[in-house]
């Protein structure tokens, strides 16, 4: 009798833990046409990156920051960086060329859509933010603030391909249209 | 102190200016850019305007986000406008990119740096294809695309590993003389292109791409293949063999059918023929007849027939034999005769017809009832039979109609059946008549008798045939007609006259009576025997029944033999008695 109770209890615990872990393993998926964004960026890449004069400084990829992020933190970091671009970079950058401005606007709209998807994930508690994720994003913010605003904004825009490649890599398996 | 500092500063400034002036003397290269393919990264730059022979260019490379700039000394050669930076940019596909800068140097002068406009990253790599292999297989061109395999690539960095998903290839195919290209997009390294029935040279070009990336693709070199007409393809061979099998099957069926039919057509009489003769129907053993029947010598018979013709018998008309010759002669030889003597077999039908024509055309014949003009008396009877049998399409034939007048030297029943008589009959007829032997002639008369029984049997057979559904109606009718035409008295005559009373053969009625009697008996016997056999065998081959019937009364025939022989052959032949 006791043995049976113990075994049942153990099984229950195991199942509970599994469910918890499984919850954590559930990923927040973004079904997004990343290719569209990448194409838009390629059109303005030359113009924007040419304006970036501080070549030895990077905002997003300090010591391969993004590459070191763990899968569990991917959702949180994505959410934070999307907010960073939409709230800071696109606002701080002042573009005069209408064609470039149009492309930047389309990229910004796509980012807004991605933010909505991640918002739903957060409501389902699929997007927890751990300390590591928060630390990584703080570094990025610090890099941004070390530079002059305009230069920082231009540089951040120029590094959009880094950000998009990282998102693409983490959300692979979702077929691009 | 201050003055010294000022002087020093002035000196330094002048030096700087001087150096600066020197540095600014040289213009910087207008533009610098990367041209890259998979693990083949080349930095290009435009030369400065006032380039001298001693001008060379310095290249420095920076990994984006990481200081310092690294100088690439291997690029610093005179008058070289490009530099291969693959070995120093191996990590391109895993990091955020590189920046490169170039400046012109001439002696102590150097220009400002010109930096690449964009960060050199994986997105700027143009995709290429290593090679394309083509194979032609029965109406299909199979192609295999080989991704690029550069030597400088580190282990583990293959095209497939760096671009794991969404690889696509655009294929352009053209037939050699023309320039129209047919394009097709495939998502795998293997592709096939159908060329139904086309022959010639086809050239293929491939452009790779990755659908999830913005990398540009470069068209590969043309790979060509010659497609020749293949006759020995698997499909063709299989079709050929199927047809061969079908043909064999059809032939087998036909031969089987023929075999089945022929079996019936061979009359019992013919069965007794010499073993060497080919008989489709198969020979029914009729040992009695074989035993009893004596070989007939055609020559002797022909002689007799001639005599007979000249006799009073000649006047017979009813049978329409043309009354020119006694039928006996002609008939006998053909019949059975197991002995190897060549028995003239008259082919059914045709021969008869010819003879008829001959006799009829001659006008001398007095063909009457049957309307058959037979030169030989036998012909008429046999003719009728032959007609019937002909109508039946070979079913039986020969035997009784045996009429065969045909005088084939081989005397094969088969020949008789076929009725190739036409040619054979007429020429042979006269010969036969010439060569008659008295014995033969006598025998002929005997044969006649058998024929009569056969007739009966055939008659029965005919009746039985009625039951069969093969459209035997005409023959049945014929049978019936034959029955009518073949009243026992005719048999008695043995040949010629169909009218029993006339019996031209023998002036006296006695022989006919004798003739009749035995025939009647015989026929009765034959009938009974036939009756037993008929039903069971009829389905198989009509000829069989009569054959059997014929065979049955062989003994009877034997008994009657002497009488019969003596009878018809009339006075001249009546030697047996």
PDB file of C-alpha atoms in Angstrom, chain B residues 193-446:
ATOM      1  CA  UNK B 193      12.611  17.323 -67.903  1.00  0.00           C
ATOM      2  CA  UNK B 194      10.428  15.348 -70.283  1.00  0.00           C
ATOM      3  CA  UNK B 195      11.313  15.237 -73.934  1.00  0.00           C
ATOM      4  CA  UNK B 196       8.733  12.973 -75.468  1.00  0.00           C
ATOM      5  CA  UNK B 197       9.933  11.697 -78.742  1.00  0.00           C
ATOM      6  CA  UNK B 198      12.376  14.510 -79.297  1.00  0.00           C
ATOM      7  CA  UNK B 199      15.808  13.976 -80.601  1.00  0.00           C
ATOM      8  CA  UNK B 200      18.704  16.332 -80.603  1.00  0.00           C
ATOM      9  CA  UNK B 201      20.918  18.328 -78.320  1.00  0.00           C
ATOM     10  CA  UNK B 202      19.553  20.066 -75.269  1.00  0.00           C
ATOM     11  CA  UNK B 203      21.398  22.671 -73.234  1.00  0.00           C
ATOM     12  CA  UNK B 204      20.576  23.476 -69.647  1.00  0.00           C
ATOM     13  CA  UNK B 205      21.425  26.448 -67.461  1.00  0.00           C
ATOM     14  CA  UNK B 206      20.768  26.724 -63.746  1.00  0.00           C
ATOM     15  CA  UNK B 207      20.387  29.727 -61.480  1.00  0.00           C
ATOM     16  CA  UNK B 208      20.313  29.097 -57.756  1.00  0.00           C
ATOM     17  CA  UNK B 209      18.519  31.113 -55.124  1.00  0.00           C
ATOM     18  CA  UNK B 210      17.332  30.916 -51.569  1.00  0.00           C
ATOM     19  CA  UNK B 211      13.741  31.935 -51.283  1.00  0.00           C
ATOM     20  CA  UNK B 212      14.103  33.217 -47.708  1.00  0.00           C
ATOM     21  CA  UNK B 213      17.037  35.413 -48.570  1.00  0.00           C
ATOM     22  CA  UNK B 214      17.719  38.276 -50.884  1.00  0.00           C
ATOM     23  CA  UNK B 215      20.918  36.889 -52.340  1.00  0.00           C
ATOM     24  CA  UNK B 216      21.223  37.172 -56.065  1.00  0.00           C
ATOM     25  CA  UNK B 217      21.857  34.133 -58.241  1.00  0.00           C
ATOM     26  CA  UNK B 218      24.161  33.801 -61.195  1.00  0.00           C
ATOM     27  CA  UNK B 219      23.335  31.642 -64.212  1.00  0.00           C
ATOM     28  CA  UNK B 220      25.624  28.688 -64.585  1.00  0.00           C
ATOM     29  CA  UNK B 221      27.439  27.633 -67.718  1.00  0.00           C
ATOM     30  CA  UNK B 222      25.460  25.667 -70.270  1.00  0.00           C
ATOM     31  CA  UNK B 223      25.528  21.931 -69.873  1.00  0.00           C
ATOM     32  CA  UNK B 224      24.482  20.088 -72.992  1.00  0.00           C
ATOM     33  CA  UNK B 225      23.342  16.569 -73.706  1.00  0.00           C
ATOM     34  CA  UNK B 226      22.473  14.792 -76.906  1.00  0.00           C
ATOM     35  CA  UNK B 227      19.254  12.790 -76.909  1.00  0.00           C
ATOM     36  CA  UNK B 228      19.174  10.090 -79.509  1.00  0.00           C
ATOM     37  CA  UNK B 229      16.279   7.921 -80.441  1.00  0.00           C
ATOM     38  CA  UNK B 230      16.276   4.831 -78.362  1.00  0.00           C
ATOM     39  CA  UNK B 231      14.604   1.870 -79.807  1.00  0.00           C
ATOM     40  CA  UNK B 232      15.419  -0.570 -77.136  1.00  0.00           C
ATOM     41  CA  UNK B 233      13.810   1.151 -74.245  1.00  0.00           C
ATOM     42  CA  UNK B 234      12.176  -0.787 -71.500  1.00  0.00           C
ATOM     43  CA  UNK B 235       8.772   0.380 -72.611  1.00  0.00           C
ATOM     44  CA  UNK B 236       9.350  -0.610 -76.212  1.00  0.00           C
ATOM     45  CA  UNK B 237      10.723  -3.984 -75.303  1.00  0.00           C
ATOM     46  CA  UNK B 238       7.888  -4.731 -72.932  1.00  0.00           C
ATOM     47  CA  UNK B 239       5.320  -3.743 -75.537  1.00  0.00           C
ATOM     48  CA  UNK B 240       7.061  -5.890 -78.097  1.00  0.00           C
ATOM     49  CA  UNK B 241       7.064  -8.904 -75.852  1.00  0.00           C
ATOM     50  CA  UNK B 242       3.442  -8.394 -74.960  1.00  0.00           C
ATOM     51  CA  UNK B 243       2.534  -8.403 -78.624  1.00  0.00           C
ATOM     52  CA  UNK B 244       4.576 -11.489 -79.235  1.00  0.00           C
ATOM     53  CA  UNK B 245       2.810 -13.267 -76.418  1.00  0.00           C
ATOM     54  CA  UNK B 246      -0.583 -12.174 -77.673  1.00  0.00           C
ATOM     55  CA  UNK B 247       0.263 -13.345 -81.144  1.00  0.00           C
ATOM     56  CA  UNK B 248       1.374 -16.695 -79.846  1.00  0.00           C
ATOM     57  CA  UNK B 249      -1.803 -16.984 -77.898  1.00  0.00           C
ATOM     58  CA  UNK B 250      -3.903 -16.168 -80.922  1.00  0.00           C
ATOM     59  CA  UNK B 251      -1.999 -18.594 -83.076  1.00  0.00           C
ATOM     60  CA  UNK B 252      -2.363 -21.273 -80.476  1.00  0.00           C
ATOM     61  CA  UNK B 253      -6.084 -20.673 -80.330  1.00  0.00           C
ATOM     62  CA  UNK B 254      -6.404 -20.774 -84.068  1.00  0.00           C
ATOM     63  CA  UNK B 255      -4.396 -23.913 -84.384  1.00  0.00           C
ATOM     64  CA  UNK B 256      -6.427 -25.485 -81.657  1.00  0.00           C
ATOM     65  CA  UNK B 257      -9.610 -24.572 -83.427  1.00  0.00           C
ATOM     66  CA  UNK B 258      -8.316 -25.916 -86.678  1.00  0.00           C
ATOM     67  CA  UNK B 259      -7.223 -29.052 -84.994  1.00  0.00           C
ATOM     68  CA  UNK B 260     -10.586 -29.495 -83.456  1.00  0.00           C
ATOM     69  CA  UNK B 261     -12.349 -28.946 -86.707  1.00  0.00           C
ATOM     70  CA  UNK B 262     -10.088 -31.047 -88.765  1.00  0.00           C
ATOM     71  CA  UNK B 263     -10.477 -33.886 -86.469  1.00  0.00           C
ATOM     72  CA  UNK B 264     -14.006 -34.146 -87.422  1.00  0.00           C
ATOM     73  CA  UNK B 265     -13.511 -33.791 -91.076  1.00  0.00           C
ATOM     74  CA  UNK B 266     -11.319 -36.727 -91.570  1.00  0.00           C
ATOM     75  CA  UNK B 267     -13.435 -39.572 -92.632  1.00  0.00           C
ATOM     76  CA  UNK B 268     -12.937 -43.010 -91.306  1.00  0.00           C
ATOM     77  CA  UNK B 269     -11.902 -44.166 -94.681  1.00  0.00           C
ATOM     78  CA  UNK B 270      -9.063 -41.827 -94.812  1.00  0.00           C
ATOM     79  CA  UNK B 271      -7.936 -42.872 -91.455  1.00  0.00           C
ATOM     80  CA  UNK B 272      -6.793 -46.058 -92.907  1.00  0.00           C
ATOM     81  CA  UNK B 273      -4.459 -44.380 -95.166  1.00  0.00           C
ATOM     82  CA  UNK B 274      -0.850 -44.864 -95.035  1.00  0.00           C
ATOM     83  CA  UNK B 275       0.628 -43.608 -91.869  1.00  0.00           C
ATOM     84  CA  UNK B 276       2.834 -41.096 -93.551  1.00  0.00           C
ATOM     85  CA  UNK B 277       0.007 -38.948 -94.713  1.00  0.00           C
ATOM     86  CA  UNK B 278      -0.652 -35.850 -92.739  1.00  0.00           C
ATOM     87  CA  UNK B 279      -4.098 -35.642 -91.405  1.00  0.00           C
ATOM     88  CA  UNK B 280      -5.155 -32.798 -89.279  1.00  0.00           C
ATOM     89  CA  UNK B 281      -8.232 -34.446 -88.091  1.00  0.00           C
ATOM     90  CA  UNK B 282      -6.446 -37.450 -86.973  1.00  0.00           C
ATOM     91  CA  UNK B 283      -7.024 -40.805 -88.239  1.00  0.00           C
ATOM     92  CA  UNK B 284      -9.638 -42.922 -86.806  1.00  0.00           C
ATOM     93  CA  UNK B 285      -8.539 -46.426 -86.683  1.00  0.00           C
ATOM     94  CA  UNK B 286     -10.735 -48.633 -88.672  1.00  0.00           C
ATOM     95  CA  UNK B 287      -8.912 -51.820 -88.599  1.00  0.00           C
ATOM     96  CA  UNK B 288     -11.604 -53.755 -90.250  1.00  0.00           C
ATOM     97  CA  UNK B 289     -11.653 -51.709 -93.285  1.00  0.00           C
ATOM     98  CA  UNK B 290      -7.946 -51.727 -93.371  1.00  0.00           C
ATOM     99  CA  UNK B 291      -7.900 -55.391 -93.248  1.00  0.00           C
ATOM    100  CA  UNK B 292     -10.494 -55.908 -95.750  1.00  0.00           C
ATOM    101  CA  UNK B 293      -9.701 -53.283 -98.181  1.00  0.00           C
ATOM    102  CA  UNK B 294      -7.328 -54.066-100.845  1.00  0.00           C
ATOM    103  CA  UNK B 295      -5.228 -51.515-102.409  1.00  0.00           C
ATOM    104  CA  UNK B 296      -6.532 -50.309-105.587  1.00  0.00           C
ATOM    105  CA  UNK B 297      -4.389 -49.820-108.465  1.00  0.00           C
ATOM    106  CA  UNK B 298      -5.328 -46.665-110.100  1.00  0.00           C
ATOM    107  CA  UNK B 299      -4.053 -47.630-113.416  1.00  0.00           C
ATOM    108  CA  UNK B 300      -5.999 -50.779-113.485  1.00  0.00           C
ATOM    109  CA  UNK B 301      -8.995 -48.982-112.390  1.00  0.00           C
ATOM    110  CA  UNK B 302      -8.709 -46.429-115.022  1.00  0.00           C
ATOM    111  CA  UNK B 303      -8.648 -49.109-117.589  1.00  0.00           C
ATOM    112  CA  UNK B 304     -11.675 -50.693-116.192  1.00  0.00           C
ATOM    113  CA  UNK B 305     -13.430 -47.508-115.993  1.00  0.00           C
ATOM    114  CA  UNK B 306     -12.821 -46.916-119.549  1.00  0.00           C
ATOM    115  CA  UNK B 307     -14.346 -50.190-120.368  1.00  0.00           C
ATOM    116  CA  UNK B 308     -17.223 -49.503-118.186  1.00  0.00           C
ATOM    117  CA  UNK B 309     -17.813 -46.293-119.757  1.00  0.00           C
ATOM    118  CA  UNK B 310     -18.107 -47.883-122.991  1.00  0.00           C
ATOM    119  CA  UNK B 311     -20.534 -50.329-121.679  1.00  0.00           C
ATOM    120  CA  UNK B 312     -24.202 -49.999-121.516  1.00  0.00           C
ATOM    121  CA  UNK B 313     -23.947 -48.549-118.172  1.00  0.00           C
ATOM    122  CA  UNK B 314     -22.813 -45.506-119.721  1.00  0.00           C
ATOM    123  CA  UNK B 315     -26.236 -44.437-120.270  1.00  0.00           C
ATOM    124  CA  UNK B 316     -27.000 -43.665-116.703  1.00  0.00           C
ATOM    125  CA  UNK B 317     -28.141 -40.242-116.272  1.00  0.00           C
ATOM    126  CA  UNK B 318     -29.818 -39.697-113.043  1.00  0.00           C
ATOM    127  CA  UNK B 319     -26.783 -39.376-110.980  1.00  0.00           C
ATOM    128  CA  UNK B 320     -25.708 -36.959-113.478  1.00  0.00           C
ATOM    129  CA  UNK B 321     -22.416 -38.487-113.581  1.00  0.00           C
ATOM    130  CA  UNK B 322     -22.369 -37.668-117.070  1.00  0.00           C
ATOM    131  CA  UNK B 323     -22.607 -41.304-117.423  1.00  0.00           C
ATOM    132  CA  UNK B 324     -19.438 -41.261-119.227  1.00  0.00           C
ATOM    133  CA  UNK B 325     -17.643 -43.427-116.887  1.00  0.00           C
ATOM    134  CA  UNK B 326     -18.613 -45.777-114.283  1.00  0.00           C
ATOM    135  CA  UNK B 327     -18.206 -44.215-111.023  1.00  0.00           C
ATOM    136  CA  UNK B 328     -16.778 -47.223-109.470  1.00  0.00           C
ATOM    137  CA  UNK B 329     -13.476 -46.833-110.951  1.00  0.00           C
ATOM    138  CA  UNK B 330     -12.954 -43.414-109.904  1.00  0.00           C
ATOM    139  CA  UNK B 331     -14.246 -43.903-106.523  1.00  0.00           C
ATOM    140  CA  UNK B 332     -12.454 -46.925-105.441  1.00  0.00           C
ATOM    141  CA  UNK B 333      -8.959 -45.855-105.636  1.00  0.00           C
ATOM    142  CA  UNK B 334      -9.479 -42.981-103.528  1.00  0.00           C
ATOM    143  CA  UNK B 335     -11.004 -44.709-100.751  1.00  0.00           C
ATOM    144  CA  UNK B 336      -9.387 -45.886 -97.760  1.00  0.00           C
ATOM    145  CA  UNK B 337      -6.839 -48.345 -98.718  1.00  0.00           C
ATOM    146  CA  UNK B 338      -4.564 -48.575 -95.915  1.00  0.00           C
ATOM    147  CA  UNK B 339      -2.042 -49.959 -98.286  1.00  0.00           C
ATOM    148  CA  UNK B 340       0.450 -47.518 -99.468  1.00  0.00           C
ATOM    149  CA  UNK B 341      -0.864 -47.602-102.906  1.00  0.00           C
ATOM    150  CA  UNK B 342      -1.461 -44.211-104.013  1.00  0.00           C
ATOM    151  CA  UNK B 343      -5.062 -43.754-103.860  1.00  0.00           C
ATOM    152  CA  UNK B 344      -6.471 -41.089-105.796  1.00  0.00           C
ATOM    153  CA  UNK B 345      -8.194 -38.915-103.445  1.00  0.00           C
ATOM    154  CA  UNK B 346     -10.402 -36.586-104.927  1.00  0.00           C
ATOM    155  CA  UNK B 347     -10.554 -33.387-103.169  1.00  0.00           C
ATOM    156  CA  UNK B 348     -13.978 -32.569-102.319  1.00  0.00           C
ATOM    157  CA  UNK B 349     -16.043 -30.190-103.964  1.00  0.00           C
ATOM    158  CA  UNK B 350     -13.779 -28.422-106.199  1.00  0.00           C
ATOM    159  CA  UNK B 351     -12.636 -31.390-108.023  1.00  0.00           C
ATOM    160  CA  UNK B 352     -16.107 -32.432-108.326  1.00  0.00           C
ATOM    161  CA  UNK B 353     -17.151 -29.203-109.650  1.00  0.00           C
ATOM    162  CA  UNK B 354     -14.482 -29.218-112.205  1.00  0.00           C
ATOM    163  CA  UNK B 355     -15.353 -32.587-113.257  1.00  0.00           C
ATOM    164  CA  UNK B 356     -18.823 -31.620-113.436  1.00  0.00           C
ATOM    165  CA  UNK B 357     -17.939 -28.835-115.601  1.00  0.00           C
ATOM    166  CA  UNK B 358     -15.908 -31.023-117.769  1.00  0.00           C
ATOM    167  CA  UNK B 359     -18.508 -33.541-118.111  1.00  0.00           C
ATOM    168  CA  UNK B 360     -21.252 -31.124-118.362  1.00  0.00           C
ATOM    169  CA  UNK B 361     -19.529 -28.901-120.726  1.00  0.00           C
ATOM    170  CA  UNK B 362     -18.831 -31.808-122.832  1.00  0.00           C
ATOM    171  CA  UNK B 363     -22.442 -32.128-123.166  1.00  0.00           C
ATOM    172  CA  UNK B 364     -22.222 -35.744-123.381  1.00  0.00           C
ATOM    173  CA  UNK B 365     -23.106 -36.292-119.849  1.00  0.00           C
ATOM    174  CA  UNK B 366     -26.571 -37.058-119.120  1.00  0.00           C
ATOM    175  CA  UNK B 367     -26.605 -35.639-115.741  1.00  0.00           C
ATOM    176  CA  UNK B 368     -30.040 -35.673-114.470  1.00  0.00           C
ATOM    177  CA  UNK B 369     -31.256 -35.393-111.022  1.00  0.00           C
ATOM    178  CA  UNK B 370     -28.353 -34.161-109.108  1.00  0.00           C
ATOM    179  CA  UNK B 371     -27.495 -32.064-111.940  1.00  0.00           C
ATOM    180  CA  UNK B 372     -23.999 -32.866-111.308  1.00  0.00           C
ATOM    181  CA  UNK B 373     -22.089 -33.510-114.332  1.00  0.00           C
ATOM    182  CA  UNK B 374     -19.579 -36.032-113.470  1.00  0.00           C
ATOM    183  CA  UNK B 375     -17.332 -37.460-115.915  1.00  0.00           C
ATOM    184  CA  UNK B 376     -17.032 -40.443-113.818  1.00  0.00           C
ATOM    185  CA  UNK B 377     -19.975 -42.084-112.456  1.00  0.00           C
ATOM    186  CA  UNK B 378     -18.577 -42.136-109.056  1.00  0.00           C
ATOM    187  CA  UNK B 379     -18.301 -38.538-109.103  1.00  0.00           C
ATOM    188  CA  UNK B 380     -21.913 -37.901-108.806  1.00  0.00           C
ATOM    189  CA  UNK B 381     -22.299 -39.658-105.601  1.00  0.00           C
ATOM    190  CA  UNK B 382     -19.143 -38.478-104.297  1.00  0.00           C
ATOM    191  CA  UNK B 383     -19.894 -35.102-105.563  1.00  0.00           C
ATOM    192  CA  UNK B 384     -22.976 -34.843-103.617  1.00  0.00           C
ATOM    193  CA  UNK B 385     -21.196 -35.809-100.573  1.00  0.00           C
ATOM    194  CA  UNK B 386     -18.457 -33.548-101.358  1.00  0.00           C
ATOM    195  CA  UNK B 387     -20.806 -30.712-101.868  1.00  0.00           C
ATOM    196  CA  UNK B 388     -22.315 -31.327 -98.614  1.00  0.00           C
ATOM    197  CA  UNK B 389     -19.137 -31.584 -96.935  1.00  0.00           C
ATOM    198  CA  UNK B 390     -17.816 -28.577 -98.552  1.00  0.00           C
ATOM    199  CA  UNK B 391     -20.715 -26.733 -97.242  1.00  0.00           C
ATOM    200  CA  UNK B 392     -19.954 -27.967 -93.874  1.00  0.00           C
ATOM    201  CA  UNK B 393     -16.628 -26.436 -94.245  1.00  0.00           C
ATOM    202  CA  UNK B 394     -14.363 -29.259 -94.031  1.00  0.00           C
ATOM    203  CA  UNK B 395     -16.075 -30.921 -91.300  1.00  0.00           C
ATOM    204  CA  UNK B 396     -15.982 -34.280 -92.846  1.00  0.00           C
ATOM    205  CA  UNK B 397     -15.512 -34.838 -95.675  1.00  0.00           C
ATOM    206  CA  UNK B 398     -13.708 -36.742 -97.408  1.00  0.00           C
ATOM    207  CA  UNK B 399     -14.676 -39.937 -96.821  1.00  0.00           C
ATOM    208  CA  UNK B 400     -17.549 -40.410 -98.439  1.00  0.00           C
ATOM    209  CA  UNK B 401     -17.585 -38.020-100.853  1.00  0.00           C
ATOM    210  CA  UNK B 402     -14.479 -39.481-101.265  1.00  0.00           C
ATOM    211  CA  UNK B 403     -15.470 -39.062-104.408  1.00  0.00           C
ATOM    212  CA  UNK B 404     -12.480 -37.907-104.630  1.00  0.00           C
ATOM    213  CA  UNK B 405     -12.062 -38.702-107.926  1.00  0.00           C
ATOM    214  CA  UNK B 406      -9.145 -36.882-107.430  1.00  0.00           C
ATOM    215  CA  UNK B 407      -6.596 -38.939-108.105  1.00  0.00           C
ATOM    216  CA  UNK B 408      -3.856 -37.766-105.996  1.00  0.00           C
ATOM    217  CA  UNK B 409      -0.952 -39.936-106.101  1.00  0.00           C
ATOM    218  CA  UNK B 410      -0.673 -39.509-102.410  1.00  0.00           C
ATOM    219  CA  UNK B 411      -4.209 -40.176-101.826  1.00  0.00           C
ATOM    220  CA  UNK B 412      -4.289 -38.321 -98.637  1.00  0.00           C
ATOM    221  CA  UNK B 413      -7.535 -37.657 -97.005  1.00  0.00           C
ATOM    222  CA  UNK B 414      -6.491 -34.273 -96.232  1.00  0.00           C
ATOM    223  CA  UNK B 415      -6.178 -33.506 -99.814  1.00  0.00           C
ATOM    224  CA  UNK B 416      -9.498 -34.846-100.490  1.00  0.00           C
ATOM    225  CA  UNK B 417     -11.001 -32.741 -97.922  1.00  0.00           C
ATOM    226  CA  UNK B 418      -9.652 -29.635 -99.169  1.00  0.00           C
ATOM    227  CA  UNK B 419     -11.204 -29.991-102.367  1.00  0.00           C
ATOM    228  CA  UNK B 420      -8.238 -29.033-104.232  1.00  0.00           C
ATOM    229  CA  UNK B 421      -9.618 -31.516-106.425  1.00  0.00           C
ATOM    230  CA  UNK B 422     -10.398 -29.196-109.088  1.00  0.00           C
ATOM    231  CA  UNK B 423      -7.048 -29.324-110.545  1.00  0.00           C
ATOM    232  CA  UNK B 424      -6.388 -32.732-109.533  1.00  0.00           C
ATOM    233  CA  UNK B 425      -9.463 -34.442-110.353  1.00  0.00           C
ATOM    234  CA  UNK B 426      -9.796 -33.987-113.944  1.00  0.00           C
ATOM    235  CA  UNK B 427      -6.342 -34.845-114.966  1.00  0.00           C
ATOM    236  CA  UNK B 428      -6.169 -37.755-112.754  1.00  0.00           C
ATOM    237  CA  UNK B 429      -9.443 -39.095-113.622  1.00  0.00           C
ATOM    238  CA  UNK B 430      -8.584 -40.403-116.931  1.00  0.00           C
ATOM    239  CA  UNK B 431      -5.392 -41.780-115.649  1.00  0.00           C
ATOM    240  CA  UNK B 432      -7.094 -43.684-113.042  1.00  0.00           C
ATOM    241  CA  UNK B 433      -9.446 -45.135-115.384  1.00  0.00           C
ATOM    242  CA  UNK B 434      -6.650 -46.315-117.474  1.00  0.00           C
ATOM    243  CA  UNK B 435      -4.800 -47.987-114.800  1.00  0.00           C
ATOM    244  CA  UNK B 436      -7.524 -49.960-113.403  1.00  0.00           C
ATOM    245  CA  UNK B 437      -7.131 -53.449-112.362  1.00  0.00           C
ATOM    246  CA  UNK B 438      -9.938 -55.788-112.435  1.00  0.00           C
ATOM    247  CA  UNK B 439      -9.372 -56.440-108.852  1.00  0.00           C
ATOM    248  CA  UNK B 440      -9.225 -52.897-108.191  1.00  0.00           C
ATOM    249  CA  UNK B 441     -12.316 -52.307-110.042  1.00  0.00           C
ATOM    250  CA  UNK B 442     -14.030 -54.932-108.191  1.00  0.00           C
ATOM    251  CA  UNK B 443     -12.841 -53.461-105.104  1.00  0.00           C
ATOM    252  CA  UNK B 444     -14.132 -50.234-106.179  1.00  0.00           C
ATOM    253  CA  UNK B 445     -17.501 -51.620-106.266  1.00  0.00           C
ATOM    254  CA  UNK B 446     -16.961 -52.703-102.786  1.00  0.00           C
TER     255      UNK B 446
END
